[in-house]
Amino acid sequence: MKRIDEMGGVRRLLLTHQDDVADHEKFHQRFGCERVLHRDDVRARTSAIEMQPSGLDPIDIDDQLVMIPTPGHTKGHAVYLYRNKFLFTGDHLAWDETGDRLYAFRNACWYSWGEQIESMRRLLHYRFEWVLPGHGRPMRLTADRMHEELERCVAWMARRT
């Protein structure tokens, strides 16, 4: 945490879903950061989180950051789009290096595969160049290519219902 201190600390901690919230309290105590987690994923250990948006509509966290609810992996999963360029995807979406494509984790979908497909379809309304997943490596493509890959991913998902 010393290195984070040296870089200026943490203003906001963006939590994508309930099973990846380790140390959120430590970060809050150390940096006084605001934490964000969709209300549908709040549990006893996250009940004190400052910002708990609900529903399926996108939420403007500030003028450069949008929380996009993406139920599927969990009921309250959300992704975060920063500057219409960087998509922090948690466990919703990643790059599959083996298949050289965007990928959703069918075997790690704890809530609803059908809702995850619908959530993925809603992402088609956004443009971004980067996918920054909770698992796997970051991937950068042109916005047009990323959109094509997302369409391909949605079609792949629909065939696995």
Coordinates of C-alpha atoms in Angstrom, one line a residue:
M1 CA 0.0 0.0 0.0
K2 CA 3.0 2.3 0.4
R3 CA 3.4 2.5 -3.4
I4 CA -0.3 3.4 -3.8
D5 CA 0.3 6.1 -1.2
E6 CA 3.2 7.4 -3.2
M7 CA 1.0 7.6 -6.3
G8 CA -1.6 9.7 -4.5
G9 CA -3.8 7.1 -2.8
V10 CA -7.3 5.8 -3.8
R11 CA -10.3 8.1 -4.2
R12 CA -12.8 5.4 -5.3
L13 CA -12.9 1.6 -5.1
L14 CA -15.0 0.1 -7.9
L15 CA -16.3 -3.3 -6.9
T16 CA -17.7 -5.4 -9.8
H17 CA -19.4 -8.1 -7.8
Q18 CA -19.7 -9.8 -4.4
D19 CA -17.1 -12.5 -4.6
D20 CA -14.2 -10.2 -5.5
V21 CA -14.3 -7.7 -2.6
A22 CA -11.3 -8.7 -0.6
D23 CA -9.6 -6.0 1.4
H24 CA -12.2 -3.3 0.5
E25 CA -12.5 -2.4 4.2
K26 CA -8.7 -2.0 4.4
F27 CA -8.6 0.3 1.4
H28 CA -11.4 2.3 2.8
Q29 CA -9.7 2.7 6.2
R30 CA -6.3 3.5 4.8
F31 CA -7.3 5.9 2.0
G32 CA -10.8 7.0 3.0
C33 CA -12.0 6.0 -0.5
E34 CA -15.6 5.8 -1.5
R35 CA -16.6 2.2 -2.4
V36 CA -19.1 1.3 -5.1
L37 CA -21.0 -2.0 -5.4
H38 CA -24.4 -2.8 -6.9
R39 CA -27.0 -3.2 -4.2
D40 CA -28.0 -6.7 -5.4
D41 CA -24.5 -7.9 -4.5
V42 CA -24.3 -6.2 -1.0
R43 CA -23.9 -8.7 1.8
A44 CA -23.1 -8.4 5.5
R45 CA -19.4 -7.8 5.0
T46 CA -20.1 -5.1 2.4
S47 CA -23.2 -3.5 4.0
A48 CA -21.3 -0.3 4.9
I49 CA -20.3 0.5 1.3
E50 CA -21.0 4.1 0.6
M51 CA -22.5 3.9 -2.9
Q52 CA -25.0 1.1 -3.6
P53 CA -26.8 1.8 -6.9
S54 CA -29.7 -0.4 -7.9
G55 CA -31.6 -1.4 -11.0
L56 CA -30.4 -2.0 -14.5
D57 CA -30.0 1.5 -15.8
P58 CA -26.4 2.8 -16.2
I59 CA -25.3 5.1 -13.4
D60 CA -23.0 8.1 -14.0
I61 CA -20.5 7.9 -11.1
D62 CA -18.9 11.1 -12.4
D63 CA -18.5 12.8 -15.8
Q64 CA -16.0 10.3 -17.0
L65 CA -17.1 7.0 -15.3
V66 CA -20.3 5.0 -15.8
M67 CA -21.4 1.9 -13.9
I68 CA -23.2 -0.5 -16.2
P69 CA -25.2 -3.2 -14.3
T70 CA -24.5 -6.6 -15.9
P71 CA -26.3 -9.3 -14.0
G72 CA -25.3 -12.8 -14.9
H73 CA -22.1 -13.9 -13.1
T74 CA -23.9 -12.6 -10.0
K75 CA -27.2 -10.8 -9.7
G76 CA -25.5 -7.5 -8.9
H77 CA -22.5 -7.7 -11.2
A78 CA -21.5 -4.5 -12.9
V79 CA -18.8 -3.2 -15.2
Y80 CA -17.3 0.2 -15.3
L81 CA -16.7 2.3 -18.4
Y82 CA -14.1 5.0 -18.0
R83 CA -13.7 7.8 -20.5
N84 CA -15.6 5.7 -23.1
K85 CA -12.4 3.8 -23.7
F86 CA -11.6 1.5 -20.8
L87 CA -14.1 -1.2 -19.7
F88 CA -13.4 -2.8 -16.3
T89 CA -15.3 -6.1 -16.7
G90 CA -14.8 -8.1 -13.5
D91 CA -15.9 -11.6 -14.2
H92 CA -18.4 -10.6 -16.9
L93 CA -16.1 -10.6 -20.0
A94 CA -12.4 -11.4 -20.7
W95 CA -10.1 -12.1 -23.6
D96 CA -9.5 -15.7 -24.5
E97 CA -6.0 -15.9 -25.8
T98 CA -6.4 -19.5 -27.0
G99 CA -9.5 -18.7 -29.1
D100 CA -8.3 -15.1 -29.8
R101 CA -11.7 -13.7 -28.9
L102 CA -13.8 -12.1 -26.2
Y103 CA -15.2 -14.7 -23.8
A104 CA -17.7 -15.1 -21.0
F105 CA -17.2 -17.6 -18.3
R106 CA -20.1 -20.1 -18.7
N107 CA -18.7 -22.4 -16.0
A108 CA -18.4 -19.6 -13.5
C109 CA -21.8 -18.1 -14.1
W110 CA -23.3 -18.2 -10.5
Y111 CA -26.6 -16.4 -11.2
S112 CA -28.1 -16.6 -14.7
W113 CA -26.5 -17.3 -18.1
G114 CA -29.6 -15.9 -19.8
E115 CA -29.3 -12.6 -17.9
Q116 CA -25.6 -12.6 -18.7
I117 CA -26.3 -12.8 -22.4
E118 CA -28.8 -9.9 -22.1
S119 CA -26.2 -7.9 -20.2
M120 CA -23.7 -8.6 -22.9
R121 CA -26.2 -7.4 -25.5
R122 CA -26.6 -4.1 -23.6
L123 CA -22.9 -3.6 -23.8
L124 CA -23.2 -3.4 -27.6
H125 CA -24.6 0.1 -27.1
Y126 CA -21.2 1.3 -25.8
R127 CA -17.9 1.8 -27.6
F128 CA -14.6 1.0 -25.9
E129 CA -11.1 0.0 -26.8
W130 CA -9.9 -1.8 -23.7
V131 CA -11.2 -4.8 -21.8
L132 CA -9.7 -4.9 -18.4
P133 CA -10.9 -8.2 -16.7
G134 CA -10.8 -9.4 -13.2
H135 CA -9.2 -12.6 -14.6
G136 CA -6.9 -12.8 -17.6
R137 CA -4.9 -10.2 -19.4
P138 CA -6.0 -6.8 -20.6
M139 CA -6.8 -6.5 -24.3
R140 CA -6.8 -3.4 -26.5
L141 CA -8.4 -3.3 -30.0
T142 CA -9.9 -0.5 -32.1
A143 CA -13.4 0.4 -30.9
D144 CA -14.8 -1.0 -34.2
R145 CA -12.9 -4.3 -33.8
M146 CA -13.9 -4.6 -30.1
H147 CA -17.5 -4.1 -31.1
E148 CA -17.2 -6.9 -33.7
E149 CA -15.7 -9.2 -31.1
L150 CA -18.5 -8.4 -28.7
E151 CA -21.1 -9.2 -31.3
R152 CA -19.3 -12.5 -31.9
C153 CA -19.2 -13.2 -28.2
V154 CA -22.9 -12.6 -27.8
A155 CA -23.6 -15.0 -30.7
W156 CA -21.3 -17.7 -29.1
M157 CA -23.1 -17.2 -25.8
A158 CA -26.5 -17.6 -27.3
R159 CA -25.5 -20.9 -28.8
R160 CA -24.7 -22.2 -25.3
T161 CA -28.1 -21.8 -23.6

